[in-house]
mmCIF file of C-alpha atoms in Angstrom:
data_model
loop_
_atom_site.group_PDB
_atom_site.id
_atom_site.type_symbol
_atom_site.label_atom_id
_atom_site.label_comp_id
_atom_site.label_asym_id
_atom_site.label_seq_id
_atom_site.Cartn_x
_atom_site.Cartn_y
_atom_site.Cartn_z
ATOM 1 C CA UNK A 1 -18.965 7.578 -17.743
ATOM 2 C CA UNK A 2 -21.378 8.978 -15.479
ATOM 3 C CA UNK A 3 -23.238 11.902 -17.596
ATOM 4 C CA UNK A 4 -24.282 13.785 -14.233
ATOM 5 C CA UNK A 5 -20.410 14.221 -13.284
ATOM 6 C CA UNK A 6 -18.602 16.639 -15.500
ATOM 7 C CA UNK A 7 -14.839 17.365 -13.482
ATOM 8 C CA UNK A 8 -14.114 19.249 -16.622
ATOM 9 C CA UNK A 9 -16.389 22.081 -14.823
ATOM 10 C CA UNK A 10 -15.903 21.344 -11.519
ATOM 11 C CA UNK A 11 -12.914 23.686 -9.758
ATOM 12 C CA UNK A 12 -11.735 21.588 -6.519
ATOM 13 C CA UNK A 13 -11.978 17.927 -5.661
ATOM 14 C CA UNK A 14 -11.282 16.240 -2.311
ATOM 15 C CA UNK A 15 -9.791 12.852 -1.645
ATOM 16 C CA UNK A 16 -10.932 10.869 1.127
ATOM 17 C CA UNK A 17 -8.693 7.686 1.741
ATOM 18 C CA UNK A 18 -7.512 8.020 5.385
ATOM 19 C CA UNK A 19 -5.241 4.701 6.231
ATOM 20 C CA UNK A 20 -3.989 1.963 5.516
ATOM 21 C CA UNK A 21 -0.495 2.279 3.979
ATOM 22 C CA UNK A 22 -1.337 -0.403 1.321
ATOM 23 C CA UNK A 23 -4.425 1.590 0.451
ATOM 24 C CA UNK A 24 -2.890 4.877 0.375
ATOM 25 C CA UNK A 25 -0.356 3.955 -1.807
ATOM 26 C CA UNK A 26 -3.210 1.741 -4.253
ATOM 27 C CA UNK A 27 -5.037 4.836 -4.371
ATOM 28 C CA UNK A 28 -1.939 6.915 -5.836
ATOM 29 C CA UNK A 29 -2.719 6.387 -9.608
ATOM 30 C CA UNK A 30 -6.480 7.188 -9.358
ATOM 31 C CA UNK A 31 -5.517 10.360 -8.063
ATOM 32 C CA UNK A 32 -2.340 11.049 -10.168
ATOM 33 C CA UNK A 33 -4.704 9.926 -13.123
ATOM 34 C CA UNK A 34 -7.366 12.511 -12.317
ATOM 35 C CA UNK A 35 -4.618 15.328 -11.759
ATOM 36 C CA UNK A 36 -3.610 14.745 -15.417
ATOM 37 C CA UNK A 37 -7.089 14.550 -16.843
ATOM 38 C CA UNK A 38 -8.103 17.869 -15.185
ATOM 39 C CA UNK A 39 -4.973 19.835 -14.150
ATOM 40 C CA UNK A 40 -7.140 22.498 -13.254
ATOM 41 C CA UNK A 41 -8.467 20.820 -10.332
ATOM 42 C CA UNK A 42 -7.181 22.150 -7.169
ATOM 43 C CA UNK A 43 -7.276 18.306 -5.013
ATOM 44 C CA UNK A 44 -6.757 17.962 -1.298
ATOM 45 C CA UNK A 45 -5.997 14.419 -0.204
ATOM 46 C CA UNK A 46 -7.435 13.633 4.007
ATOM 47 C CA UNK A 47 -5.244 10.973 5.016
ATOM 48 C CA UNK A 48 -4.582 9.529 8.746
ATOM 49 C CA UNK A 49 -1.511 11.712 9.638
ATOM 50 C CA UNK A 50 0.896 8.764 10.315
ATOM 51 C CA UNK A 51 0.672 8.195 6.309
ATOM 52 C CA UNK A 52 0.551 11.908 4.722
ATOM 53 C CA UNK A 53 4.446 11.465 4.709
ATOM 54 C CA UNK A 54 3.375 9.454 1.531
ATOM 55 C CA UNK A 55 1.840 12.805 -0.029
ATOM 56 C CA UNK A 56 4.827 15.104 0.290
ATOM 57 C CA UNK A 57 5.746 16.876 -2.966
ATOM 58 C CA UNK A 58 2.570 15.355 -4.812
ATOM 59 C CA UNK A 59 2.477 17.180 -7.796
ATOM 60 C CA UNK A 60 -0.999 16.649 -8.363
ATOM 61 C CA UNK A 61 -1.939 17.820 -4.984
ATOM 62 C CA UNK A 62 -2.701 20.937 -3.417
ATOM 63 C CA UNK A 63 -2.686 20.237 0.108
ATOM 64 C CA UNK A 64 -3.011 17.459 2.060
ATOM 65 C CA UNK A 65 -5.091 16.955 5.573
ATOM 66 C CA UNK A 66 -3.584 15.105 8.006
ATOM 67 C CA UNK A 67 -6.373 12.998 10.061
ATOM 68 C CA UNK A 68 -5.671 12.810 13.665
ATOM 69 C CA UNK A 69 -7.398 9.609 13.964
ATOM 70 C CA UNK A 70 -5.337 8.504 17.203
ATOM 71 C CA UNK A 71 -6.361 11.153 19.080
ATOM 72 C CA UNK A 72 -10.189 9.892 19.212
ATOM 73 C CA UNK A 73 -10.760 7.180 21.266
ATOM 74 C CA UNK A 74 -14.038 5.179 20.470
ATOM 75 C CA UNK A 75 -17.677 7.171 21.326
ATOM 76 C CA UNK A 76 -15.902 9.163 24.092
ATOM 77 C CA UNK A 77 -14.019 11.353 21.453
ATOM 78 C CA UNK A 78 -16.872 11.446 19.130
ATOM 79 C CA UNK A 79 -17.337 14.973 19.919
ATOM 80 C CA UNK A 80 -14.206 16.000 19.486
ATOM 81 C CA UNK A 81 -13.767 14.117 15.878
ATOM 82 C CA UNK A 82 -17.284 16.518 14.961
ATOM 83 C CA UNK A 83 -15.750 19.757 16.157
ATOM 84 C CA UNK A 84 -13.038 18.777 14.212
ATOM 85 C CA UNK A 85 -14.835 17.818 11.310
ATOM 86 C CA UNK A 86 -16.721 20.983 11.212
ATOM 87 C CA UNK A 87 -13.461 23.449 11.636
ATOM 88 C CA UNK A 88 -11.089 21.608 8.721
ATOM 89 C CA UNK A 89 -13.851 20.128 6.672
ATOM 90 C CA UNK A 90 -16.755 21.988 6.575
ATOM 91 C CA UNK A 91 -15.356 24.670 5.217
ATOM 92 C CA UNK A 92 -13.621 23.200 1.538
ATOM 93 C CA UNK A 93 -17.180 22.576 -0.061
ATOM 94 C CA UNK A 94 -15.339 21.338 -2.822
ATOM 95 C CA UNK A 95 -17.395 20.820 -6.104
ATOM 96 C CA UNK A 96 -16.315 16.884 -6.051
ATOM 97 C CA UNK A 97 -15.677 14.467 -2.806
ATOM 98 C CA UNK A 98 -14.291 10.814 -3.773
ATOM 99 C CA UNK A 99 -14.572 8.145 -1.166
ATOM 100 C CA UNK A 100 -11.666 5.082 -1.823
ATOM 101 C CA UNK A 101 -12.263 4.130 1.594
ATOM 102 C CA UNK A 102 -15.925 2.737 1.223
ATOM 103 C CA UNK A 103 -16.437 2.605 5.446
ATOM 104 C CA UNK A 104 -19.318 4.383 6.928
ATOM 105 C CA UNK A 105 -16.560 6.846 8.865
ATOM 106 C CA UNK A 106 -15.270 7.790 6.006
ATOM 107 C CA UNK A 107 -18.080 8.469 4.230
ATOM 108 C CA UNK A 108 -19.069 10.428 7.299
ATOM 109 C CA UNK A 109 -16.380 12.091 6.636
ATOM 110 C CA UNK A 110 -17.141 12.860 3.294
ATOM 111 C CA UNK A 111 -20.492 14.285 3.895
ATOM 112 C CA UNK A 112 -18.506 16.953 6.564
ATOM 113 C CA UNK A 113 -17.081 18.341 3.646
ATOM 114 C CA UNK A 114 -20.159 19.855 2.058
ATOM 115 C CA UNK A 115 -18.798 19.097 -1.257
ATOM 116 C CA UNK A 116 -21.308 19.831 -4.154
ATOM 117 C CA UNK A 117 -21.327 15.719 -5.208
ATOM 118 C CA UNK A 118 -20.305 12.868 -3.210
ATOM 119 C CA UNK A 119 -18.756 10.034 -5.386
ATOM 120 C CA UNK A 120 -18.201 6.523 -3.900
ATOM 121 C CA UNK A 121 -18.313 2.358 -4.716
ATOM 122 C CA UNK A 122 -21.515 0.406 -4.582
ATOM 123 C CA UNK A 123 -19.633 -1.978 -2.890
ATOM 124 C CA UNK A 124 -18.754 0.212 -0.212
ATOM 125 C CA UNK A 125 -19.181 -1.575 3.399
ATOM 126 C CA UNK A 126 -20.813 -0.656 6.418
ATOM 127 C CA UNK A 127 -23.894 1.135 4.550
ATOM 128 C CA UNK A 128 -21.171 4.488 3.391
ATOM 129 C CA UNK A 129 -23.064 3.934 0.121
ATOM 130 C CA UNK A 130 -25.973 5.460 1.235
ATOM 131 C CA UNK A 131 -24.206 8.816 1.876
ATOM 132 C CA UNK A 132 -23.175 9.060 -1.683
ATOM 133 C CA UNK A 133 -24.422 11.173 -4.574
ATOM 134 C CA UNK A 134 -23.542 8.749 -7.035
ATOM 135 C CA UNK A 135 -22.136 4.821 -6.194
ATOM 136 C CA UNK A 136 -19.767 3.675 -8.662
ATOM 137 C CA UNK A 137 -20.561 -0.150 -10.241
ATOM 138 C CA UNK A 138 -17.651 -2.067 -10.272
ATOM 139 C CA UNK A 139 -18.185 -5.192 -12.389
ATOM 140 C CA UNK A 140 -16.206 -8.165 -10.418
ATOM 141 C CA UNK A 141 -15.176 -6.366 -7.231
ATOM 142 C CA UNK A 142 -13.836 -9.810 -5.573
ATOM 143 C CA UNK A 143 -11.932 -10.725 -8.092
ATOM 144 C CA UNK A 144 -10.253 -7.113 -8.805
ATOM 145 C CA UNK A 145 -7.166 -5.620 -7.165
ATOM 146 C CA UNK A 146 -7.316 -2.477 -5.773
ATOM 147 C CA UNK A 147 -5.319 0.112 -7.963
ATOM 148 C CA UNK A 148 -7.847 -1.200 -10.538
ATOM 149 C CA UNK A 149 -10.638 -0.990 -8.260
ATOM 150 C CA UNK A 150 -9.531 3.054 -7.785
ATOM 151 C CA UNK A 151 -9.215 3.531 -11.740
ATOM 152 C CA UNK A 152 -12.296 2.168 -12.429
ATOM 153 C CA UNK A 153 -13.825 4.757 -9.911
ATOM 154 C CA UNK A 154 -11.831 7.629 -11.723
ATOM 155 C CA UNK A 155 -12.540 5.802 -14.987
ATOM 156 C CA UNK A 156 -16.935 6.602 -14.479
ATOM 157 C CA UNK A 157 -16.584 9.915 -13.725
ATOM 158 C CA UNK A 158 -14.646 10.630 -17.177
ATOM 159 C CA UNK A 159 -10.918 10.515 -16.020
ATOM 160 C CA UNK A 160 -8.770 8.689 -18.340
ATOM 161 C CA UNK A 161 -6.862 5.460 -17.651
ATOM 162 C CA UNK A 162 -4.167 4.873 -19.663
ATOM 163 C CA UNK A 163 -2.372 1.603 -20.198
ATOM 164 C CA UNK A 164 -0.626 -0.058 -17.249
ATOM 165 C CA UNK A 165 2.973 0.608 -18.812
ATOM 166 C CA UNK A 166 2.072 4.145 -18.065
ATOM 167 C CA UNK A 167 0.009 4.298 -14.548
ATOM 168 C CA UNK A 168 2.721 6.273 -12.264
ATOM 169 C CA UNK A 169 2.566 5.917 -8.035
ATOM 170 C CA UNK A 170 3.854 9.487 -7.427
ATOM 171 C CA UNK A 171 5.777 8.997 -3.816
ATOM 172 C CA UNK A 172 8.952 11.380 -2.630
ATOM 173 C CA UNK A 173 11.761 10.735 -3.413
ATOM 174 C CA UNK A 174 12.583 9.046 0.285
ATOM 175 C CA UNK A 175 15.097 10.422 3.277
ATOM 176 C CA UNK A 176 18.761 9.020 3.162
ATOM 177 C CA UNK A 177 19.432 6.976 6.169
ATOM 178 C CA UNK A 178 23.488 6.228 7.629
ATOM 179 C CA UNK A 179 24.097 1.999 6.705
ATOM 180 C CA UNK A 180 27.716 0.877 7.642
ATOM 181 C CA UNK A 181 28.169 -0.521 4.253
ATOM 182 C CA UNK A 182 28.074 1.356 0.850
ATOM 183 C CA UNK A 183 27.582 -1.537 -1.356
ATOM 184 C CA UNK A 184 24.108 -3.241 -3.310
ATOM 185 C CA UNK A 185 22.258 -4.678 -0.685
ATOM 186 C CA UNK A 186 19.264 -7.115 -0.256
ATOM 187 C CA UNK A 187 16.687 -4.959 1.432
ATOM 188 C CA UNK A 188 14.627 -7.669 3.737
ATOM 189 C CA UNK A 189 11.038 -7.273 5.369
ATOM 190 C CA UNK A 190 9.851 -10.693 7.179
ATOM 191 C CA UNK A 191 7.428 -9.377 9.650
ATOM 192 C CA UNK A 192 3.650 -8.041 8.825
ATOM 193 C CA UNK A 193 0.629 -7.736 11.465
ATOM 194 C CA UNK A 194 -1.633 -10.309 9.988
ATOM 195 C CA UNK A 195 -1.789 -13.287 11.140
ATOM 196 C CA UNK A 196 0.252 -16.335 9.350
ATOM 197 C CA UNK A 197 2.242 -13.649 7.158
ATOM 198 C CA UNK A 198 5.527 -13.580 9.166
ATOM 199 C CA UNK A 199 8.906 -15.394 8.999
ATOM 200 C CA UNK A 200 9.665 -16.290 12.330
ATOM 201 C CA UNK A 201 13.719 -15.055 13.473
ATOM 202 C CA UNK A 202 15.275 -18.365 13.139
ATOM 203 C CA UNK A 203 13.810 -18.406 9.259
ATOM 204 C CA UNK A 204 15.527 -14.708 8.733
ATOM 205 C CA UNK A 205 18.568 -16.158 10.634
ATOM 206 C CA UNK A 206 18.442 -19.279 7.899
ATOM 207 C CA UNK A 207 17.864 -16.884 4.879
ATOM 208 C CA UNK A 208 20.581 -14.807 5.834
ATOM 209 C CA UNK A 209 23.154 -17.963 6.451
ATOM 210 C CA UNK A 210 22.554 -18.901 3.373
ATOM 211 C CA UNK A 211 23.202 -15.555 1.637
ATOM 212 C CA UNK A 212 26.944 -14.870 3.372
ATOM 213 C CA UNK A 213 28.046 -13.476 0.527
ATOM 214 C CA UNK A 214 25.036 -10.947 0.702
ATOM 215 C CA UNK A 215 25.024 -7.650 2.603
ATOM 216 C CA UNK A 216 21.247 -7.906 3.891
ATOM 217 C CA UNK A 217 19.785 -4.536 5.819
ATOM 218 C CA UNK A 218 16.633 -5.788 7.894
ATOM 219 C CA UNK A 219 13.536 -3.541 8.138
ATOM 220 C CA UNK A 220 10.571 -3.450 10.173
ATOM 221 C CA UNK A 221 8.506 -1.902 12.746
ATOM 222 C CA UNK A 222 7.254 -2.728 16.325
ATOM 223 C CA UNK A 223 9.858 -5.777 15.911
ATOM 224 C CA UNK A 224 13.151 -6.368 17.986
ATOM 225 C CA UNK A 225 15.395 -8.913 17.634
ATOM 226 C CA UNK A 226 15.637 -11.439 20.314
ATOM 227 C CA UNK A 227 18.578 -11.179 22.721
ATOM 228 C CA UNK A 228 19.167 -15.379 22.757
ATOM 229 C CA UNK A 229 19.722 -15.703 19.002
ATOM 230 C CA UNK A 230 22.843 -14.147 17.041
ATOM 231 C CA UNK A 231 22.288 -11.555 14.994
ATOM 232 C CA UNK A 232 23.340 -12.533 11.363
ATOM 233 C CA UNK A 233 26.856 -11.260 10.610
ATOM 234 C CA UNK A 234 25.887 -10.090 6.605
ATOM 235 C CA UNK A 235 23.029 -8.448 7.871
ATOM 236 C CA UNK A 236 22.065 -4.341 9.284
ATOM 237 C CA UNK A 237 19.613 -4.435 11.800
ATOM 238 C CA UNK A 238 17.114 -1.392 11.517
ATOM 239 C CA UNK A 239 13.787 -3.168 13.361
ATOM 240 C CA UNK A 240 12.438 -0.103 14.679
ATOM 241 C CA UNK A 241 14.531 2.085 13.430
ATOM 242 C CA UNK A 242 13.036 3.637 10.102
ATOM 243 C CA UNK A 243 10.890 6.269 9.572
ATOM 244 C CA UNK A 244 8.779 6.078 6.271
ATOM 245 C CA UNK A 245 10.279 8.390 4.269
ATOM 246 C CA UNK A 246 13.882 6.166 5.437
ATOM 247 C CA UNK A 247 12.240 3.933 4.074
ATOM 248 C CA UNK A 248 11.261 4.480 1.180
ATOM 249 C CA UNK A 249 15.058 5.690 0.649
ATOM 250 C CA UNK A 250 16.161 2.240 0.988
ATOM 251 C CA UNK A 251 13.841 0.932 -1.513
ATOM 252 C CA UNK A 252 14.773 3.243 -4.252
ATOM 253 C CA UNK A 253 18.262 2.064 -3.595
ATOM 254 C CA UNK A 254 18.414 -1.409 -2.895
ATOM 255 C CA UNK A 255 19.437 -3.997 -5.528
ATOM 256 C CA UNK A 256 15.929 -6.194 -4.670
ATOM 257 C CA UNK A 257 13.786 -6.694 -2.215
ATOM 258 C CA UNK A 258 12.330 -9.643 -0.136
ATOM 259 C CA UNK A 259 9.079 -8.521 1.623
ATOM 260 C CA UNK A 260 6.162 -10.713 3.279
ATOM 261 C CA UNK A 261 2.045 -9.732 2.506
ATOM 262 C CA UNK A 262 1.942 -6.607 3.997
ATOM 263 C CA UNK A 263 1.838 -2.129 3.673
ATOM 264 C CA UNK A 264 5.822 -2.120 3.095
ATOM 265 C CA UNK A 265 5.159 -4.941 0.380
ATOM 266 C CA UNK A 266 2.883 -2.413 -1.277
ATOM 267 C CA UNK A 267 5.557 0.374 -0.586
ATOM 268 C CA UNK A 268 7.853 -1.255 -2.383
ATOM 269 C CA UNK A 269 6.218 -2.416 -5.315
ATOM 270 C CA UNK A 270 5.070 1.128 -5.870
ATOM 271 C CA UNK A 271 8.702 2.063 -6.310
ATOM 272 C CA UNK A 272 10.050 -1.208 -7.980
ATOM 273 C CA UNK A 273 9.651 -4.755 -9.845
ATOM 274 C CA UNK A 274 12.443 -5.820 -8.669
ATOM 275 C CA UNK A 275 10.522 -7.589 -5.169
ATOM 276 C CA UNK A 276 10.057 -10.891 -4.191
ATOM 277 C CA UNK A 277 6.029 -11.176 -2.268
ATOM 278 C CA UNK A 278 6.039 -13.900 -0.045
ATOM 279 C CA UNK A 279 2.063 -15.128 0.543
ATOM 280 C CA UNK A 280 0.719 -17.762 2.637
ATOM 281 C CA UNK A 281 -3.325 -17.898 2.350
ATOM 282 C CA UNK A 282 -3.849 -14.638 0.411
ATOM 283 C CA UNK A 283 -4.874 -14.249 -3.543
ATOM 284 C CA UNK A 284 -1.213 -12.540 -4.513
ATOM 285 C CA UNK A 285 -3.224 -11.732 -7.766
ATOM 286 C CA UNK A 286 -6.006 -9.815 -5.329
ATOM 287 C CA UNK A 287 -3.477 -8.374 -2.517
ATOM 288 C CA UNK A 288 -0.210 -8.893 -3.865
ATOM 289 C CA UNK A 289 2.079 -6.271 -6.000
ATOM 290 C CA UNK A 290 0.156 -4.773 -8.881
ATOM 291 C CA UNK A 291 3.159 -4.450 -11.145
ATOM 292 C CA UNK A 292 2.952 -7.588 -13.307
ATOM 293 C CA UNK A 293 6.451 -7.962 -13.564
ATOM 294 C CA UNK A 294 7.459 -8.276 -9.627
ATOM 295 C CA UNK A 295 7.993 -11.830 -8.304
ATOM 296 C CA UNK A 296 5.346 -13.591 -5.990
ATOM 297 C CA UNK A 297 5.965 -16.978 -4.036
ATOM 298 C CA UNK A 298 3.065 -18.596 -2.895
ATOM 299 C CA UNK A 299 2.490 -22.735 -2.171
ATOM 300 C CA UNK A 300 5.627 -23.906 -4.671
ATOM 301 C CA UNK A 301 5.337 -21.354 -7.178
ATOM 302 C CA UNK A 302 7.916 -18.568 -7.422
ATOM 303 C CA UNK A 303 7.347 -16.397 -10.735
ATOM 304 C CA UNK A 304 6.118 -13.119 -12.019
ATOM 305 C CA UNK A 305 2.610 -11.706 -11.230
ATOM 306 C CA UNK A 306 2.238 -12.207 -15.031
ATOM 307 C CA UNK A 307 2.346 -16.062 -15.148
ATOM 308 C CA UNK A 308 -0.076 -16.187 -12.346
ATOM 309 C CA UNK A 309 -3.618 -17.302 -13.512
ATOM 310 C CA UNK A 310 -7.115 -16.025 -12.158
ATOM 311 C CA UNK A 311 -8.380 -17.929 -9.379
ATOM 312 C CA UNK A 312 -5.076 -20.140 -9.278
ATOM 313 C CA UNK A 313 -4.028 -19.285 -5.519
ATOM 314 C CA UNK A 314 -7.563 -18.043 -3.775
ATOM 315 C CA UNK A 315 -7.382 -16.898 -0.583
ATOM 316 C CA UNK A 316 -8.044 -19.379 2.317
ATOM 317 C CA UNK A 317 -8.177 -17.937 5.332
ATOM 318 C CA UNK A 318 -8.612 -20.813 7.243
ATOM 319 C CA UNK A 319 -5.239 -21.810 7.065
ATOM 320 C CA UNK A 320 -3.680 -18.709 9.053
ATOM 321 C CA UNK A 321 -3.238 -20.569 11.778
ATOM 322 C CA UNK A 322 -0.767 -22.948 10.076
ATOM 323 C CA UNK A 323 1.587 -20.535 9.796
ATOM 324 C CA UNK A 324 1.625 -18.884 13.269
ATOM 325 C CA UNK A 325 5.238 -20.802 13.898
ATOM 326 C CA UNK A 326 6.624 -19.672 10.459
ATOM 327 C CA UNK A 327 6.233 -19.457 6.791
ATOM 328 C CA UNK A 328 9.233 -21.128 5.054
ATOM 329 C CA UNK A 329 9.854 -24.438 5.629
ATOM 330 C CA UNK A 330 14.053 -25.354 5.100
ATOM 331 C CA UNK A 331 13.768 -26.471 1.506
ATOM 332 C CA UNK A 332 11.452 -23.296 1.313
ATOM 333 C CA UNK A 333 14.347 -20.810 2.338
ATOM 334 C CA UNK A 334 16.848 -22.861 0.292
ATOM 335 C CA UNK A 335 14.783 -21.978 -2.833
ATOM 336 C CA UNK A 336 14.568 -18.484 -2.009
ATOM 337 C CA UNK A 337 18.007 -18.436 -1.189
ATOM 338 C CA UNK A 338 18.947 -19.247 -4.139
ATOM 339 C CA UNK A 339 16.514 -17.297 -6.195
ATOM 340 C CA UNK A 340 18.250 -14.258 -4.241
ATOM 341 C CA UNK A 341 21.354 -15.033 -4.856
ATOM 342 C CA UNK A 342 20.773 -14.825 -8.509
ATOM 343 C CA UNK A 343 19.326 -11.319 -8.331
ATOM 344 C CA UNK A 344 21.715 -10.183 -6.403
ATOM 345 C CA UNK A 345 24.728 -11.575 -8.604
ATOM 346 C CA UNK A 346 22.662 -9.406 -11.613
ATOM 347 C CA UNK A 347 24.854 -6.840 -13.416
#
């Protein structure tokens, strides 16, 4: 514990972890953790606006600042990102100001806020260390996830961290969304922006052959499904058609869940174990689901987080391109298939 930070004396704290969805939600149990340790905190959260649907109902929060970080446009906008700055920021002077992000704009961002002490990681990129009051050590950064990255931070200023049985991701409780069927259902996300991550349609279209007798509701975003192959007849199509909230929703109701490396994977492993993390070329013990009871599937293995050794599956990002035409091979999808089924057939 750092003995120059006392939050026990301090009145208001502000978060600063604008984006990504997979951060956002990492960061949840720092915060929730630091709302429990000093309850008399009054905490504001700045998040990108697309992602402070996350936030709503936070108990531990008292408001949260949506960032309109679309609206600025490279150097041409910087002015209008400063005026901003100086009319929503400026004026909290909080008594604490935690930077998860670790980027030089958001420690830039952190400095608008004239809080009393700026906390952030040593390992923070792009020189944001330098804006910080204090720089939090943490000992083996590489080789640490990053909800335990985040408690470690909360950790050194005297929060504390319980066990992991008892670490809580405080998300609402979702928006209901119409599906044509009212049975369990195998909620399925295949598609993810980085590169050599994805199924490819025809591997969905395989999966969901060989699951008939499973009623499968596809997710994703920015994805359509291509007007020369059939859609599967056990399956819901709703590429595009979600709103966060929806679907968080559907992962609080569906029976399990089949995701690739990506924010939805995160999403859902916030709200339950009972996911399947399909990974290529990334370390599913570095960026794969933090519960240690969820399922990963990575180069032959398919098991729990748990019975996954340090350093077993590093990442190797030189082999993204060798899954640009797809990620499951057929004896790959039969596997999974079958692995599925068996969930699904669960009482």
């Amino acid at each position: 514990m750092d003995p120059e930070i006392n939050p026990a004396s301090m009145r208001s704290a502000l978060i600063v972890k604008p984006s990504s969805l997979g951060d956002v939600i990492h960061t949840l149990p720092a915060v929730d953790c630091l709302h429990r340790s000093f309850s008399h905190l009054s905490i504001d959260w700045l998040v990108n606006t697309e992602w402070a649907p996350l936030l709503e109902g936070n108990p531990g929060l008292r408001q949260v600042i949506p960032l309109p970080r679309r609206q600025w446009r490279g150097w041409r906008d910087l002015f209008k990102a400063k005026r901003w700055a100086s009319e929503t920021l400026a004026p909290l002077r909080p008594d604490l100001v935690l930077d998860f992000q670790g980027l030089l704009r958001s420690a830039l961002l952190a400095k608008s806020a004239h809080g009393e002490t700026v906390v952030g990681f040593r390992n923070s990129r792009e020189g944001a260390r330098w804006f910080y009051d204090r720089a939090i050590e943490v000992p083996g950064w590489r080789h640490t996830h990053a909800v335990d990255r985040y408690l470690r931070l909360v950790g050194a200023i005297g929060v504390e961290v319980p066990e992991a049985e008892s670490i809580s991701f405080p998300l609402p409780e979702g928006d209901p969304i119409a599906l044509t069927h009212s049975g369990p259902f195998l909620l399925l996300h295949p598609f993810s922006r980085g590169r050599g991550k994805s199924m490819n349609f025809r591997e969905v279209s395989s999966l969901c052959g060989r699951l008939r007798e499973t009623q499968v509701v596809l997710v994703g975003a920015g994805v359509t499904w291509p007007s020369d192959l059939p859609f599967p007849e056990n399956a819901e199509n709703l590429l595009g058609a979600t709103t966060l909230p929806q679907l968080i929703w559907l992962m609080r109701r569906a029976k399990f869940i089949l995701s690739v490396d990506s924010g939805p994977m995160h999403l859902a492993a916030a709200v339950t174990a009972r996911l399947l993390s399909l990974h290529t070329w990334t370390d599913p013990l570095m960026v794969g689901p933090w519960r240690q009871d969820a399922w990963v599937w990575r180069d032959g293995f398919l098991g729990k987080v748990a019975g996954i050794a340090p350093g077993q599956f590093p990442e190797q990002r030189h082999r993204r391109g060798e899954f640009d035409p797809g990620i499951l091979p057929g004896p790959v999808v039969e596997l999974i298939a079958e692995f599925l089924a068996e969930q699904m057939n669960e009482a």
